[in-house]
């Protein structure tokens, strides 16, 4: 149950990030609902608080024909920072 709760928190933080970025783009960068840097920091903190790290497969290309497995938090955050 703890793992599911932790993953739910991560998904929520990522969705909030996505929402903020979409709103920022929609308004042509003229409005922010929330400080993006702070939002990213909250996601990073949530990732740090995960008690167990699940195996995550991430697409290598836009067509999603190739994936690679992320086996730890640091690798996931590095890939996340690429976006």
GROMACS .gro file of N, CA and C in nm, residues 4-82:
model
  237
    4UNK      N    1   0.212   0.212  -0.351
    4UNK     CA    2   0.106   0.271  -0.433
    4UNK      C    3   0.080   0.416  -0.393
    5UNK      N    4   0.081   0.444  -0.265
    5UNK     CA    5   0.061   0.581  -0.217
    5UNK      C    6   0.174   0.671  -0.263
    6UNK      N    7   0.298   0.623  -0.248
    6UNK     CA    8   0.415   0.702  -0.292
    6UNK      C    9   0.410   0.729  -0.441
    7UNK      N   10   0.379   0.627  -0.520
    7UNK     CA   11   0.371   0.646  -0.665
    7UNK      C   12   0.258   0.741  -0.703
    8UNK      N   13   0.148   0.734  -0.630
    8UNK     CA   14   0.038   0.827  -0.654
    8UNK      C   15   0.082   0.971  -0.632
    9UNK      N   16   0.163   0.994  -0.530
    9UNK     CA   17   0.214   1.129  -0.503
    9UNK      C   18   0.306   1.176  -0.616
   10UNK      N   19   0.390   1.087  -0.666
   10UNK     CA   20   0.480   1.123  -0.777
   10UNK      C   21   0.399   1.158  -0.901
   11UNK      N   22   0.302   1.075  -0.933
   11UNK     CA   23   0.218   1.100  -1.051
   11UNK      C   24   0.145   1.234  -1.036
   12UNK      N   25   0.094   1.262  -0.919
   12UNK     CA   26   0.025   1.389  -0.894
   12UNK      C   27   0.119   1.506  -0.916
   13UNK      N   28   0.240   1.499  -0.863
   13UNK     CA   29   0.338   1.608  -0.880
   13UNK      C   30   0.373   1.627  -1.028
   14UNK      N   31   0.392   1.517  -1.099
   14UNK     CA   32   0.423   1.527  -1.242
   14UNK      C   33   0.306   1.588  -1.320
   15UNK      N   34   0.185   1.552  -1.283
   15UNK     CA   35   0.068   1.610  -1.350
   15UNK      C   36   0.056   1.759  -1.322
   16UNK      N   37   0.087   1.800  -1.200
   16UNK     CA   38   0.084   1.942  -1.167
   16UNK      C   39   0.189   2.018  -1.247
   17UNK      N   40   0.308   1.959  -1.261
   17UNK     CA   41   0.412   2.021  -1.344
   17UNK      C   42   0.361   2.037  -1.488
   18UNK      N   43   0.307   1.931  -1.541
   18UNK     CA   44   0.258   1.933  -1.679
   18UNK      C   45   0.150   2.040  -1.697
   19UNK      N   46   0.061   2.050  -1.602
   19UNK     CA   47  -0.045   2.150  -1.607
   19UNK      C   48   0.011   2.292  -1.607
   20UNK      N   49   0.108   2.316  -1.520
   20UNK     CA   50   0.169   2.450  -1.511
   20UNK      C   51   0.240   2.487  -1.640
   21UNK      N   52   0.315   2.392  -1.696
   21UNK     CA   53   0.387   2.419  -1.820
   21UNK      C   54   0.288   2.443  -1.935
   22UNK      N   55   0.183   2.364  -1.943
   22UNK     CA   56   0.082   2.382  -2.048
   22UNK      C   57   0.016   2.519  -2.036
   23UNK      N   58  -0.016   2.561  -1.915
   23UNK     CA   59  -0.078   2.692  -1.894
   23UNK      C   60   0.018   2.803  -1.934
   24UNK      N   61   0.144   2.788  -1.898
   24UNK     CA   62   0.246   2.887  -1.933
   24UNK      C   63   0.258   2.900  -2.085
   25UNK      N   64   0.259   2.788  -2.154
   25UNK     CA   65   0.267   2.790  -2.300
   25UNK      C   66   0.140   2.849  -2.360
   26UNK      N   67   0.025   2.810  -2.307
   26UNK     CA   68  -0.104   2.860  -2.356
   26UNK      C   69  -0.113   3.012  -2.347
   27UNK      N   70  -0.056   3.069  -2.242
   27UNK     CA   71  -0.061   3.215  -2.224
   27UNK      C   72   0.060   3.284  -2.286
   28UNK      N   73   0.133   3.212  -2.372
   28UNK     CA   74   0.253   3.265  -2.436
   28UNK      C   75   0.355   3.316  -2.335
   29UNK      N   76   0.362   3.251  -2.223
   29UNK     CA   77   0.460   3.287  -2.121
   29UNK      C   78   0.428   3.413  -2.044
   30UNK      N   79   0.306   3.462  -2.059
   30UNK     CA   80   0.271   3.589  -1.994
   30UNK      C   81   0.216   3.571  -1.853
   31UNK      N   82   0.175   3.449  -1.817
   31UNK     CA   83   0.115   3.428  -1.685
   31UNK      C   84   0.162   3.296  -1.625
   32UNK      N   85   0.181   3.299  -1.497
   32UNK     CA   86   0.211   3.179  -1.421
   32UNK      C   87   0.107   3.164  -1.312
   33UNK      N   88   0.059   3.043  -1.291
   33UNK     CA   89  -0.029   3.019  -1.178
   33UNK      C   90   0.053   2.984  -1.055
   34UNK      N   91   0.172   2.933  -1.079
   34UNK     CA   92   0.257   2.886  -0.970
   34UNK      C   93   0.401   2.899  -1.018
   35UNK      N   94   0.494   2.920  -0.930
   35UNK     CA   95   0.634   2.930  -0.965
   35UNK      C   96   0.683   2.793  -1.015
   36UNK      N   97   0.725   2.787  -1.142
   36UNK     CA   98   0.765   2.659  -1.200
   36UNK      C   99   0.886   2.599  -1.129
   37UNK      N  100   0.981   2.681  -1.092
   37UNK     CA  101   1.099   2.630  -1.021
   37UNK      C  102   1.058   2.564  -0.890
   38UNK      N  103   0.966   2.626  -0.820
   38UNK     CA  104   0.917   2.569  -0.695
   38UNK      C  105   0.840   2.439  -0.721
   39UNK      N  106   0.763   2.438  -0.828
   39UNK     CA  107   0.687   2.317  -0.863
   39UNK      C  108   0.783   2.201  -0.893
   40UNK      N  109   0.890   2.229  -0.969
   40UNK     CA  110   0.989   2.126  -0.999
   40UNK      C  111   1.056   2.076  -0.871
   41UNK      N  112   1.086   2.168  -0.781
   41UNK     CA  113   1.151   2.131  -0.654
   41UNK      C  114   1.059   2.040  -0.571
   42UNK      N  115   0.929   2.066  -0.575
   42UNK     CA  116   0.834   1.982  -0.501
   42UNK      C  117   0.830   1.841  -0.559
   43UNK      N  118   0.837   1.832  -0.691
   43UNK     CA  119   0.842   1.700  -0.755
   43UNK      C  120   0.969   1.627  -0.715
   44UNK      N  121   1.082   1.698  -0.720
   44UNK     CA  122   1.209   1.637  -0.681
   44UNK      C  123   1.204   1.586  -0.538
   45UNK      N  124   1.146   1.665  -0.449
   45UNK     CA  125   1.135   1.625  -0.309
   45UNK      C  126   1.048   1.500  -0.294
   46UNK      N  127   0.939   1.494  -0.370
   46UNK     CA  128   0.852   1.377  -0.365
   46UNK      C  129   0.926   1.253  -0.415
   47UNK      N  130   1.006   1.270  -0.520
   47UNK     CA  131   1.086   1.158  -0.570
   47UNK      C  132   1.187   1.111  -0.464
   48UNK      N  133   1.247   1.206  -0.395
   48UNK     CA  134   1.344   1.170  -0.290
   48UNK      C  135   1.279   1.091  -0.177
   49UNK      N  136   1.152   1.117  -0.153
   49UNK     CA  137   1.081   1.053  -0.042
   49UNK      C  138   1.025   0.914  -0.075
   50UNK      N  139   1.043   0.868  -0.199
   50UNK     CA  140   0.996   0.733  -0.233
   50UNK      C  141   1.067   0.630  -0.146
   51UNK      N  142   0.992   0.539  -0.089
   51UNK     CA  143   1.051   0.437  -0.003
   51UNK      C  144   1.108   0.321  -0.084
   52UNK      N  145   1.050   0.295  -0.200
   52UNK     CA  146   1.095   0.187  -0.289
   52UNK      C  147   1.095   0.241  -0.431
   53UNK      N  148   1.194   0.202  -0.509
   53UNK     CA  149   1.200   0.249  -0.647
   53UNK      C  150   1.157   0.138  -0.741
   54UNK      N  151   1.046   0.158  -0.814
   54UNK     CA  152   0.999   0.054  -0.908
   54UNK      C  153   1.078   0.060  -1.038
   55UNK      N  154   1.075  -0.048  -1.113
   55UNK     CA  155   1.135  -0.050  -1.246
   55UNK      C  156   1.047   0.033  -1.338
   56UNK      N  157   1.107   0.128  -1.409
   56UNK     CA  158   1.034   0.216  -1.498
   56UNK      C  159   1.094   0.203  -1.637
   57UNK      N  160   1.011   0.181  -1.739
   57UNK     CA  161   1.057   0.178  -1.878
   57UNK      C  162   1.024   0.310  -1.943
   58UNK      N  163   1.124   0.370  -2.006
   58UNK     CA  164   1.109   0.503  -2.065
   58UNK      C  165   1.136   0.493  -2.215
   59UNK      N  166   1.053   0.559  -2.299
   59UNK     CA  167   1.078   0.556  -2.443
   59UNK      C  168   1.208   0.627  -2.478
   60UNK      N  169   1.282   0.572  -2.573
   60UNK     CA  170   1.405   0.634  -2.623
   60UNK      C  171   1.377   0.733  -2.735
   61UNK      N  172   1.270   0.709  -2.808
   61UNK     CA  173   1.241   0.793  -2.925
   61UNK      C  174   1.094   0.832  -2.926
   62UNK      N  175   1.060   0.929  -3.011
   62UNK     CA  176   0.922   0.978  -3.016
   62UNK      C  177   0.824   0.870  -3.060
   63UNK      N  178   0.867   0.781  -3.145
   63UNK     CA  179   0.779   0.674  -3.192
   63UNK      C  180   0.755   0.568  -3.085
   64UNK      N  181   0.831   0.576  -2.979
   64UNK     CA  182   0.819   0.483  -2.866
   64UNK      C  183   0.841   0.337  -2.909
   65UNK      N  184   0.930   0.320  -3.007
   65UNK     CA  185   0.960   0.185  -3.054
   65UNK      C  186   1.072   0.120  -2.973
   66UNK      N  187   1.150   0.203  -2.904
   66UNK     CA  188   1.258   0.151  -2.821
   66UNK      C  189   1.245   0.210  -2.681
   67UNK      N  190   1.274   0.130  -2.582
   67UNK     CA  191   1.269   0.178  -2.444
   67UNK      C  192   1.397   0.139  -2.372
   68UNK      N  193   1.419   0.203  -2.261
   68UNK     CA  194   1.525   0.158  -2.171
   68UNK      C  195   1.470   0.160  -2.030
   69UNK      N  196   1.527   0.077  -1.946
   69UNK     CA  197   1.479   0.066  -1.809
   69UNK      C  198   1.556   0.158  -1.717
   70UNK      N  199   1.483   0.232  -1.638
   70UNK     CA  200   1.542   0.319  -1.537
   70UNK      C  201   1.534   0.242  -1.406
   71UNK      N  202   1.647   0.216  -1.348
   71UNK     CA  203   1.650   0.129  -1.231
   71UNK      C  204   1.672   0.202  -1.099
   72UNK      N  205   1.692   0.333  -1.106
   72UNK     CA  206   1.709   0.406  -0.980
   72UNK      C  207   1.661   0.551  -0.993
   73UNK      N  208   1.647   0.614  -0.883
   73UNK     CA  209   1.594   0.751  -0.874
   73UNK      C  210   1.681   0.851  -0.952
   74UNK      N  211   1.812   0.840  -0.937
   74UNK     CA  212   1.903   0.934  -1.001
   74UNK      C  213   1.890   0.929  -1.154
   75UNK      N  214   1.881   0.809  -1.208
   75UNK     CA  215   1.866   0.794  -1.353
   75UNK      C  216   1.733   0.852  -1.399
   76UNK      N  217   1.628   0.830  -1.322
   76UNK     CA  218   1.497   0.885  -1.358
   76UNK      C  219   1.500   1.037  -1.357
   77UNK      N  220   1.558   1.096  -1.252
   77UNK     CA  221   1.562   1.242  -1.244
   77UNK      C  222   1.649   1.302  -1.353
   78UNK      N  223   1.757   1.234  -1.390
   78UNK     CA  224   1.840   1.282  -1.500
   78UNK      C  225   1.759   1.285  -1.629
   79UNK      N  226   1.685   1.180  -1.654
   79UNK     CA  227   1.601   1.173  -1.775
   79UNK      C  228   1.490   1.278  -1.769
   80UNK      N  229   1.433   1.297  -1.652
   80UNK     CA  230   1.328   1.397  -1.633
   80UNK      C  231   1.382   1.537  -1.661
   81UNK      N  232   1.503   1.564  -1.616
   81UNK     CA  233   1.566   1.694  -1.638
   81UNK      C  234   1.593   1.720  -1.786
   82UNK      N  235   1.606   1.613  -1.867
   82UNK     CA  236   1.627   1.629  -2.011
   82UNK      C  237   1.509   1.697  -2.078
   0.00000   0.00000   0.00000
